[in-house]
């Protein structure tokens, strides 16, 4: 229930998430980001293909949303750095993304995201990022938080 | 977006248009800006433009820098992009990006870019990207409209 509220509140709260039209589905505390296709998301009008930067932005938001669900934050996680690999052209159809939280420290969370369209086994892009996290309640750390940074 | 005659670069893309991107300069440096808008904000508590907007702007500006460095018109697609976010942009400020292509090979163009809101020497983000040349690779217009063909499983 809490995860659902955190996810809904995230999607409602972030204007840019609404601008790109991002949605999500939730199974327990595992979410799948959903980006319904829309004409304004196109980067290459000839093929047509989704804009690469936009795909990166969608994966980045998916990471931040997953972090917000997994451990309630006092403020939204802040991107420190991201590295995006573009694997296949993004077709003009819906896109999905799943974030895997690799590690959460006291301040930094490391997250990997994959985005796909028709086939989960054929991702269109992958992102790895480090995010500054602010667990709610001060001492209360995110599950898995231990050790340095 | 102002007219430009950069070889290979579309004058604008739907995503660039939707973000309100404006070409600020094409020579000697490529500079593109996204004017501040409330619907592009990432954190409503701070009013700061979303990181995703910066990512998209850096990708776009880098592609244009790559196109400007080419002598022949060709399709371009991002291969990879690395972005370091150095500081949040200031609330209410327009975001600028400038990029330059430092190496072109037969298949790949390598680009560095910076995003800033006031002064390029105090950047919001720094990026490095690689772009595939001739990325359409013979695919015709509309090639992405047909679903990807799945190879049928055939038992020998």
Coordinates of C-alpha atoms in Angstrom, one line a residue, chain B:
Chain B
X1 CA 14.4 27.1 -33.8
X2 CA 16.3 29.2 -36.2
X3 CA 17.3 28.0 -39.6
X4 CA 20.6 26.2 -39.7
X5 CA 22.5 24.5 -42.5
X6 CA 24.5 22.0 -40.5
X7 CA 25.0 19.1 -42.8
X8 CA 23.1 16.1 -41.6
X9 CA 21.2 17.7 -38.8
X10 CA 17.5 18.0 -38.9
X11 CA 16.4 21.6 -38.4
X12 CA 14.6 20.3 -35.4
X13 CA 13.1 17.1 -34.0
X14 CA 9.7 16.7 -32.3
X15 CA 11.4 16.2 -29.0
X16 CA 13.5 19.4 -29.4
X17 CA 10.3 21.3 -30.5
X18 CA 8.3 20.0 -27.5
X19 CA 11.1 21.2 -25.1
X20 CA 11.1 24.6 -26.8
X21 CA 14.8 24.2 -27.7
X22 CA 16.3 27.3 -29.3
X23 CA 19.5 27.5 -31.3
X24 CA 21.6 30.2 -29.7
X25 CA 24.7 29.9 -31.8
X26 CA 26.1 27.7 -34.5
X27 CA 29.4 29.3 -35.0
X28 CA 32.1 29.3 -33.8
X29 CA 30.4 27.1 -31.1
X30 CA 27.2 25.2 -31.1
X31 CA 25.0 26.5 -28.3
X32 CA 21.4 25.4 -27.7
X33 CA 19.1 26.5 -24.9
X34 CA 15.9 25.2 -23.3
X35 CA 13.9 28.1 -21.8
X36 CA 12.7 27.5 -18.3
X37 CA 9.2 26.1 -18.1
X38 CA 7.2 24.9 -15.1
X39 CA 6.2 21.6 -16.7
X40 CA 9.9 20.7 -17.2
X41 CA 10.7 20.8 -13.4
X42 CA 12.1 17.7 -11.8
X43 CA 11.7 18.5 -8.1
X44 CA 8.7 20.7 -7.3
X45 CA 10.2 21.5 -3.9
X46 CA 13.1 23.3 -5.5
X47 CA 11.7 24.4 -8.9
X48 CA 14.9 23.1 -10.6
X49 CA 14.6 21.8 -14.2
X50 CA 14.6 18.0 -14.4
X51 CA 17.9 16.1 -15.0
X52 CA 16.1 14.4 -17.9
X53 CA 15.8 17.7 -19.7
X54 CA 19.5 18.3 -19.3
X55 CA 20.2 14.8 -20.6
X56 CA 18.0 15.4 -23.7
X57 CA 19.6 18.8 -24.3
X58 CA 23.1 17.4 -24.0
X59 CA 22.2 14.6 -26.4
X60 CA 20.7 16.9 -28.9
X61 CA 23.5 19.5 -28.8
X62 CA 26.1 16.8 -29.0
X63 CA 24.5 15.3 -32.1
X64 CA 24.4 18.7 -33.7
X65 CA 28.1 19.2 -33.0
X66 CA 28.8 15.8 -34.5
X67 CA 26.8 16.8 -37.6
X68 CA 28.7 20.1 -37.9
X69 CA 32.0 18.2 -37.9
X70 CA 31.1 16.0 -40.8
X71 CA 31.7 16.9 -44.4
X72 CA 28.9 14.7 -45.7
X73 CA 25.3 14.6 -44.7
X74 CA 24.5 11.4 -42.8
X75 CA 22.1 10.0 -40.2
X76 CA 23.4 10.0 -36.6
X77 CA 22.4 7.9 -33.6
X78 CA 23.7 8.1 -30.1
X79 CA 25.8 5.1 -29.2
X80 CA 26.6 6.0 -25.6
X81 CA 26.4 9.1 -23.4
X82 CA 28.0 9.7 -20.0
X83 CA 26.8 12.6 -17.9
X84 CA 28.2 14.0 -14.6
X85 CA 25.8 16.3 -12.8
X86 CA 28.0 18.8 -11.0
X87 CA 25.4 21.0 -9.4
X88 CA 21.6 21.5 -9.6
X89 CA 20.6 24.3 -12.0
X90 CA 19.2 27.5 -10.4
X91 CA 15.4 27.6 -10.2
X92 CA 13.8 29.6 -12.9
X93 CA 16.9 29.7 -15.1
X94 CA 17.1 28.7 -18.8
X95 CA 19.5 25.8 -19.5
X96 CA 22.2 26.1 -22.1
X97 CA 24.4 23.4 -23.7
X98 CA 27.5 23.7 -25.8
X99 CA 29.2 20.9 -27.5
X100 CA 32.2 20.1 -29.7
X101 CA 33.1 17.1 -31.7
X102 CA 36.8 16.2 -31.0
X103 CA 37.2 13.2 -33.2
X104 CA 35.6 11.6 -36.2
X105 CA 36.3 8.1 -37.4
X106 CA 34.7 6.2 -40.3
X107 CA 31.9 5.0 -38.1
X108 CA 31.9 7.1 -34.9
X109 CA 31.9 10.7 -33.9
X110 CA 33.2 11.6 -30.4
X111 CA 31.7 14.6 -28.6
X112 CA 32.2 16.5 -25.4
X113 CA 29.5 18.8 -24.1
X114 CA 28.7 21.1 -21.1
X115 CA 25.3 22.3 -19.7
X116 CA 25.1 25.5 -17.8
X117 CA 22.5 28.0 -16.6
X118 CA 24.6 31.2 -16.4
X119 CA 28.3 30.7 -17.0
X120 CA 29.9 27.8 -18.9
X121 CA 32.8 27.9 -16.4
X122 CA 30.4 26.9 -13.6
X123 CA 28.6 24.1 -15.4
X124 CA 25.5 22.2 -14.3
X125 CA 26.6 19.1 -16.1
X126 CA 29.4 17.7 -18.2
X127 CA 28.9 15.0 -20.9
X128 CA 30.8 12.8 -23.2
X129 CA 29.1 10.9 -26.1
X130 CA 29.8 8.7 -29.1
X131 CA 27.5 8.9 -32.1
X132 CA 27.2 6.3 -34.9
X133 CA 27.5 7.7 -38.4
X134 CA 25.1 6.5 -41.1
X135 CA 23.0 5.1 -38.3
X136 CA 20.0 4.6 -40.6
X137 CA 22.3 2.2 -42.5
X138 CA 20.2 1.8 -45.6
X139 CA 16.9 1.6 -43.7
X140 CA 14.3 3.6 -45.5
X141 CA 11.9 6.2 -44.1
X142 CA 9.3 4.4 -42.1
X143 CA 11.5 1.4 -41.5
X144 CA 10.7 1.6 -37.7
X145 CA 6.9 1.4 -38.4
X146 CA 7.0 -2.4 -39.1
X147 CA 7.3 -4.6 -36.0
X148 CA 10.6 -6.4 -35.5
X149 CA 10.5 -9.7 -37.3
X150 CA 11.0 -12.6 -34.9
X151 CA 12.9 -15.5 -36.4
X152 CA 10.5 -18.5 -36.3
X153 CA 11.7 -21.4 -34.3
X154 CA 12.3 -24.3 -36.7
X155 CA 13.1 -27.8 -35.5
X156 CA 15.4 -29.4 -37.9

